[in-house]
Amino acid sequence: MKNQDGLSRRARWAGGETIASVLMARTLAQPELISLAAGFVDSETLPIESTQKAFDAIWSDPARAKAALQYGTTIGYPLLREAVLQRTVQADGTTAEQLNVSPEQVVITAGSNQLLFLVSDTLLDPGDVVICGAPSYFVYMGTLGNLGVRAVGVEIDQHGMIPEAVDESLTRFEAAGELGRVKAIYATTYYDNPSGVSIPAERRAALVELAKRWSRNGKIYLVEDAAYRELRYYGDDIPSLWSFDPTGEVVIHAGTFSKSFSPGIRVGWGILPQTLVEPVLAQKGNLDFGSPNINQLLMATVLEQGFFDVHVQRLRESYRKKLDAMFSAADEFLAGIDGVDWVRPTGGLYVWLRLPDGIDTGFSGALFDRAVDEGVLYVPGEYCYPPNVPKLTKNMLRLSFGVQSCDSIRRGVELLGRAIREVL
Ligand SMILES: Cc1ncc(COP(=O)(O)O)c(C=O)c1O
């Protein structure tokens, strides 16, 4: 086909309109819609006051103020890198010494999406393979498509990625003589987007063992996306996938303050195997030679002054109520419908709903327009799957409980229940 616009392959692979922009357009066109689609954090709990106090602390210290307004380094602000590492090892119940890791392996990025992109751009050539859950975080599926990479989905259950399914997938690639093309396994380990599920400790250990065992034709990394770790409303924290690899060679750990503090500040990070630090920094050097310094100093100050932990506690309380509101509404309005089913998450922002077989939740299916007519918006599940899943499940959808009030969540679920009954 003639390339009329003179676009690069990468630009063409980037694809057209994103699912987010389609849904956004619907919301703008009908502002009275209750959107249970947007994966945004709640505007009502954004940390205005603590951000202001942290800025005050920066402006009242001339050295910090100057640093904040100056370019920084490619790898990121040292105090923030130290704090991120310290907090991670502490949450994992270990120490930097035990894991033989240093702040020199922590790279600060403009959100964890940038880290995921940089790492992918560093490791993957067109035609390479990343194994991921089916479903998976759709923005990252887009990133992989943009790089010409094959995202290959494996089955998940209520405990997330199934190690046996990964093993089978790798066996198939080996049989096809393509094991060398598999470069990474990607998983959101806490309160997955969209499935809401977390991977338990035993599976984390099994995934690390798998990645090591299958790295015989070339290294297979595990990319751990821990974007929602702090948003835990019930149960105990689980040590990160990263902490299950004492060699520090296999897991790339991606984290972010977007969900736990503010996506507007957009500070994320990666903790990388030693050997990847330089190559990733070379990519970042060419891209922006360092993320905005003012945001990094701001987050370092927010952590240092204790504002972060207080904020996360507040968030947990507020989102816990919303999660409860969603489930009491689901019990009331959805549970009575034959074939409707869900796994109750204990954190994060999402609920992954299964509808009766035969209901197509997509834009061209009967439910979507009916739901919009009733006044509620959701994310059709099919957009959350990697491309070319052998049997695409059409009857799934994602609901978010982050943005709406408890009352609107209840009303939204009621309207959804009504729409489902109408199409049945
Ligand atoms: C699973 C997952 N990973 C990463 C991100 C990226 O967040 P950010 O780039 O703001 O850190 C998101 C945002 O929605 C997400 O859902």
XYZ file of C-alpha atoms and ligand atoms in Angstrom:
440
model
C 0.000 0.000 0.000
C 1.283 3.456 -0.891
C 2.172 5.545 2.122
C 0.437 8.750 1.017
C 1.082 10.727 4.170
C 4.755 9.850 4.395
C 4.266 8.506 7.892
C 6.813 6.263 9.583
C 6.001 2.638 10.286
C 5.897 3.529 13.968
C 3.347 6.282 13.340
C 1.165 3.900 11.363
C 1.479 1.222 14.029
C 0.356 3.782 16.612
C -3.189 3.148 15.396
C -6.150 5.450 15.166
C -8.579 6.755 17.696
C -8.058 5.346 21.181
C -10.823 3.825 23.236
C -10.289 6.596 25.791
C -11.001 9.307 23.222
C -14.154 7.536 21.981
C -15.511 7.308 25.524
C -14.443 10.860 26.315
C -16.351 12.109 23.264
C -19.483 10.297 24.486
C -19.145 11.860 27.925
C -18.701 15.345 26.480
C -21.668 14.926 24.175
C -23.902 13.786 27.052
C -22.603 15.359 30.262
C -25.491 13.918 32.302
C -24.170 10.382 31.687
C -22.829 8.601 34.754
C -19.432 7.489 33.578
C -18.272 4.294 35.219
C -15.775 4.112 32.364
C -13.080 6.678 33.104
C -10.169 5.262 35.078
C -9.428 8.648 36.620
C -8.688 9.166 40.290
C -11.275 11.034 42.336
C -11.024 14.835 41.946
C -12.613 15.269 45.383
C -9.646 13.688 47.160
C -6.840 15.327 45.185
C -4.217 16.599 47.644
C -4.527 20.348 47.158
C -3.499 21.349 50.644
C -0.485 19.089 51.022
C 0.729 20.016 47.545
C 0.500 23.669 48.490
C 2.404 23.064 51.723
C 5.095 21.116 49.882
C 5.472 23.956 47.381
C 5.697 26.434 50.283
C 8.526 24.346 51.726
C 10.326 24.378 48.375
C 9.948 28.130 47.800
C 11.090 28.959 51.320
C 14.420 27.175 50.742
C 16.365 29.032 48.019
C 18.620 26.047 47.214
C 15.603 23.763 46.713
C 13.720 26.439 44.824
C 16.601 26.903 42.401
C 17.008 23.160 41.972
C 13.280 22.816 41.299
C 13.415 25.444 38.563
C 16.553 24.056 36.912
C 17.100 21.059 34.615
C 17.864 17.926 36.574
C 19.659 14.717 35.630
C 18.419 12.026 33.245
C 18.097 9.435 35.999
C 16.213 11.782 38.323
C 16.401 13.666 41.610
C 18.631 11.722 44.052
C 16.529 12.239 47.205
C 13.445 11.005 45.402
C 15.229 7.929 44.047
C 16.493 7.096 47.535
C 13.042 7.573 49.058
C 11.354 5.428 46.400
C 13.793 2.583 46.924
C 13.599 2.836 50.691
C 9.806 2.740 50.661
C 9.701 -0.192 48.250
C 12.095 -2.420 50.190
C 10.362 -1.498 53.424
C 6.943 -2.425 52.025
C 8.474 -5.680 50.788
C 9.818 -6.470 54.260
C 13.403 -6.490 53.090
C 16.366 -4.114 52.737
C 18.345 -2.660 49.861
C 21.402 -4.535 51.176
C 19.577 -7.856 51.183
C 18.479 -7.347 47.608
C 21.815 -5.830 46.659
C 20.122 -2.872 45.014
C 21.056 0.820 45.067
C 19.302 4.101 44.182
C 21.447 4.073 41.033
C 18.979 1.479 39.723
C 15.988 3.747 40.251
C 15.033 5.846 37.220
C 12.425 8.587 37.600
C 10.066 9.086 34.658
C 7.080 11.229 33.706
C 4.587 8.655 34.979
C 5.043 4.916 34.860
C 3.772 4.876 31.287
C 6.983 6.550 30.220
C 8.992 3.937 32.088
C 7.019 1.136 30.410
C 7.605 2.756 27.043
C 11.334 3.310 27.609
C 11.919 -0.215 28.831
C 9.951 -1.636 25.911
C 11.786 0.528 23.414
C 15.066 -0.616 24.968
C 14.295 -4.348 24.869
C 11.997 -4.969 21.943
C 12.361 -5.091 18.186
C 9.437 -5.306 15.776
C 8.140 -8.888 15.747
C 9.305 -9.623 19.284
C 6.840 -11.018 21.780
C 5.594 -9.873 25.180
C 3.391 -12.306 27.067
C 0.641 -10.606 29.048
C -2.644 -11.406 30.695
C -5.826 -11.550 28.629
C -7.152 -8.989 29.548
C -4.387 -6.436 30.237
C -3.877 -2.684 30.682
C -4.935 -1.437 27.250
C -2.632 1.573 27.069
C 0.366 -0.712 27.352
C -1.075 -2.961 24.639
C -1.097 0.184 22.485
C 2.523 0.920 23.396
C 3.536 -2.556 22.272
C 1.570 -2.239 19.032
C 3.293 1.074 18.399
C 6.649 -0.706 18.615
C 5.529 -3.447 16.224
C 5.687 -5.926 19.098
C 3.344 -8.904 19.401
C 1.430 -8.851 22.685
C 0.368 -12.418 23.320
C -2.357 -12.947 25.887
C -2.554 -15.828 28.326
C -5.453 -16.820 30.514
C -5.963 -15.186 33.891
C -8.227 -16.218 36.769
C -9.274 -14.666 40.067
C -5.594 -14.749 41.118
C -4.315 -13.031 37.996
C -1.792 -14.431 35.557
C -1.672 -18.241 35.640
C 1.938 -19.503 35.664
C 0.917 -22.758 33.922
C -0.658 -20.726 31.108
C 2.588 -18.766 30.700
C 4.517 -22.023 30.684
C 2.262 -23.419 27.949
C 2.618 -20.288 25.885
C 6.417 -20.454 26.159
C 6.332 -24.148 25.244
C 4.416 -23.251 22.080
C 6.922 -20.560 21.156
C 9.760 -22.996 21.671
C 8.056 -25.627 19.516
C 7.643 -23.016 16.784
C 11.344 -22.139 17.028
C 10.455 -18.656 18.284
C 11.459 -18.771 21.931
C 14.209 -16.252 21.220
C 11.567 -13.698 20.203
C 9.904 -13.751 23.636
C 11.534 -10.922 25.557
C 9.231 -10.154 28.436
C 6.208 -11.096 30.515
C 4.078 -8.143 31.618
C 1.754 -8.190 34.630
C -0.031 -5.637 36.779
C 0.536 -7.369 40.078
C -1.795 -5.374 42.353
C -5.505 -4.776 41.607
C -5.079 -5.148 37.887
C -6.518 -2.799 35.322
C -9.035 -4.019 34.138
C -9.551 -7.303 36.027
C -9.139 -5.907 39.572
C -7.273 -9.034 40.713
C -3.884 -9.341 42.441
C -1.291 -12.046 41.999
C -0.671 -13.954 45.247
C 2.826 -14.552 46.628
C 3.128 -18.179 45.447
C 2.355 -17.201 41.880
C 4.855 -14.340 42.053
C 7.579 -16.784 43.053
C 6.467 -19.164 40.278
C 6.603 -16.407 37.655
C 10.151 -15.469 38.650
C 11.171 -19.120 38.464
C 9.526 -19.432 35.033
C 11.219 -16.364 33.603
C 14.594 -17.646 34.773
C 14.029 -21.188 33.529
C 12.863 -20.059 30.093
C 15.652 -17.526 29.601
C 17.769 -20.134 27.790
C 17.547 -18.652 24.266
C 17.893 -15.091 25.513
C 16.775 -13.192 28.547
C 13.058 -13.046 29.379
C 12.273 -10.179 31.750
C 9.271 -9.850 33.998
C 7.789 -6.374 33.815
C 5.927 -5.707 37.047
C 3.430 -2.856 36.855
C 2.625 -1.880 40.451
C 0.568 1.230 39.625
C -2.184 0.457 42.162
C -0.183 -1.011 45.027
C -1.009 1.763 47.494
C -4.752 1.643 46.777
C -5.430 -1.263 49.134
C -8.772 -1.258 50.967
C -8.944 -4.762 52.404
C -6.409 -7.442 53.295
C -2.647 -7.335 53.610
C -0.074 -5.971 51.216
C 1.839 -8.598 49.216
C 5.589 -8.307 48.670
C 6.303 -7.132 45.133
C 7.135 -9.541 42.334
C 10.461 -7.719 42.199
C 11.306 -8.778 45.766
C 10.985 -12.451 44.771
C 14.081 -12.146 42.615
C 17.109 -11.896 44.924
C 19.445 -11.830 41.898
C 17.895 -8.523 40.812
C 18.381 -9.582 37.203
C 14.923 -10.585 36.058
C 12.259 -8.156 37.247
C 11.687 -4.607 36.061
C 9.515 -2.889 38.661
C 7.363 0.070 37.566
C 5.679 2.341 40.109
C 3.871 5.678 40.094
C 2.493 8.442 42.299
C -0.340 9.051 39.812
C -2.908 6.900 41.591
C -1.668 7.312 45.155
C -1.150 11.098 45.052
C -1.770 12.994 41.819
C -1.716 12.109 38.134
C -1.287 15.802 37.317
C 2.170 15.748 38.906
C 2.839 12.614 36.855
C 5.898 11.165 38.538
C 6.659 7.476 38.097
C 9.718 5.288 38.391
C 11.393 2.066 37.490
C 13.665 -0.114 39.579
C 15.805 -1.835 36.994
C 18.240 -4.713 36.803
C 21.742 -3.204 36.896
C 22.465 -4.112 33.286
C 19.428 -2.202 31.991
C 20.114 1.105 33.713
C 22.541 2.485 31.145
C 20.595 1.388 28.060
C 17.336 2.794 29.440
C 19.042 6.049 30.405
C 20.499 6.294 26.907
C 16.947 6.113 25.523
C 15.684 8.619 28.059
C 18.640 10.885 27.307
C 17.568 11.032 23.686
C 13.937 11.549 24.623
C 14.041 14.287 27.263
C 17.321 13.995 29.259
C 15.338 14.000 32.486
C 11.726 14.369 33.608
C 10.529 17.753 34.941
C 12.595 18.489 38.021
C 9.998 20.585 39.813
C 7.617 17.603 39.989
C 10.360 15.379 41.349
C 11.314 17.855 44.077
C 7.666 18.270 44.882
C 7.162 14.529 45.380
C 10.412 14.236 47.369
C 9.134 16.986 49.663
C 5.672 15.431 49.939
C 7.290 12.172 51.083
C 9.792 13.839 53.375
C 7.142 15.928 55.164
C 4.920 12.912 55.775
C 2.090 14.253 53.590
C 2.080 11.192 51.370
C 1.257 8.606 54.005
C -1.523 10.735 55.458
C -2.976 11.200 51.990
C -2.876 7.492 51.152
C -4.785 6.727 54.361
C -7.452 9.228 53.359
C -7.658 7.785 49.864
C -8.070 4.284 51.202
C -10.968 5.301 53.390
C -12.674 7.186 50.606
C -12.230 4.524 47.898
C -13.168 1.741 50.311
C -16.571 3.390 50.687
C -16.923 3.634 46.926
C -15.972 0.008 46.432
C -18.541 -0.972 49.059
C -21.141 1.207 47.346
C -20.455 -0.507 44.033
C -20.846 -3.956 45.529
C -23.943 -3.291 47.508
C -25.439 -1.895 44.285
C -24.179 -4.920 42.343
C -25.730 -7.236 44.930
C -28.969 -5.338 44.656
C -29.238 -4.734 40.906
C -27.021 -7.280 39.149
C -26.744 -10.400 41.264
C -30.263 -11.490 40.359
C -29.448 -11.601 36.646
C -28.497 -15.101 35.540
C -24.959 -15.252 34.178
C -23.746 -11.965 35.690
C -20.642 -12.505 37.747
C -17.609 -10.658 39.130
C -14.562 -11.062 41.331
C -14.635 -8.631 44.202
C -11.346 -6.695 44.224
C -9.726 -5.600 47.483
C -8.111 -2.477 46.048
C -7.493 -0.417 42.915
C -10.196 1.306 40.895
C -11.806 -1.385 38.747
C -14.395 -4.106 38.700
C -14.423 -6.597 35.838
C -17.902 -7.803 35.132
C -18.936 -10.934 33.269
C -22.327 -10.801 31.576
C -24.376 -13.686 30.242
C -22.907 -15.435 27.188
C -24.219 -13.924 24.027
C -24.276 -10.333 25.249
C -21.853 -8.270 23.211
C -20.632 -5.329 25.329
C -18.819 -3.655 22.382
C -19.703 -0.360 20.698
C -21.566 -2.219 17.957
C -23.342 -4.615 20.340
C -26.843 -4.010 21.695
C -25.860 -3.251 25.270
C -23.629 -0.214 24.810
C -26.229 2.046 23.204
C -28.890 0.785 25.580
C -26.691 1.618 28.551
C -25.985 5.085 27.151
C -29.709 5.614 26.631
C -30.272 4.652 30.247
C -27.513 7.106 31.210
C -24.451 5.040 32.114
C -21.097 4.466 30.439
C -18.693 1.545 30.811
C -15.565 0.268 29.049
C -16.346 -2.616 26.680
C -14.181 -5.537 27.722
C -13.002 -6.374 24.224
C -10.749 -3.297 24.195
C -8.814 -4.666 27.140
C -7.524 -7.739 25.315
C -4.274 -8.029 23.428
C -4.819 -8.348 19.684
C -5.425 -11.758 18.109
C -6.719 -13.514 21.213
C -7.920 -16.858 19.739
C -11.376 -16.670 21.335
C -12.241 -13.080 22.143
C -14.712 -12.884 25.020
C -17.343 -10.300 24.103
C -19.399 -10.411 27.292
C -16.995 -8.638 29.683
C -16.942 -5.013 30.752
C -14.930 -2.780 33.052
C -16.450 -0.506 35.656
C -14.498 2.109 37.617
C -15.566 3.354 40.999
C -12.931 6.075 41.410
C -14.577 9.173 40.021
C -18.288 9.043 40.886
C -19.843 9.680 44.286
C -21.309 6.704 46.175
C -24.794 7.812 45.149
C -23.880 8.028 41.476
C -22.124 4.666 41.630
C -25.304 3.124 42.989
C -27.455 4.835 40.379
C -25.013 3.900 37.579
C -25.081 0.221 38.549
C -28.863 0.336 38.753
C -29.044 1.781 35.217
C -26.602 -0.797 33.952
C -28.699 -3.578 35.473
C -31.730 -2.164 33.724
C -29.913 -2.027 30.375
C -28.706 -5.628 30.766
C -32.221 -6.859 31.525
C -33.544 -4.993 28.493
C -31.120 -6.637 26.071
C -31.593 -10.093 27.519
C -2.011 -0.555 35.043
C -1.530 0.838 34.835
N -0.223 1.051 34.689
C 0.270 2.267 34.497
C -0.551 3.375 34.424
C 0.098 4.679 34.122
O 0.049 5.661 35.025
P 1.065 6.862 35.006
O 1.741 6.915 33.675
O 0.241 8.067 35.253
O 2.039 6.577 36.082
C -1.934 3.220 34.552
C -2.840 4.362 34.427
O -4.024 4.247 34.328
C -2.431 1.904 34.757
O -3.752 1.667 34.874
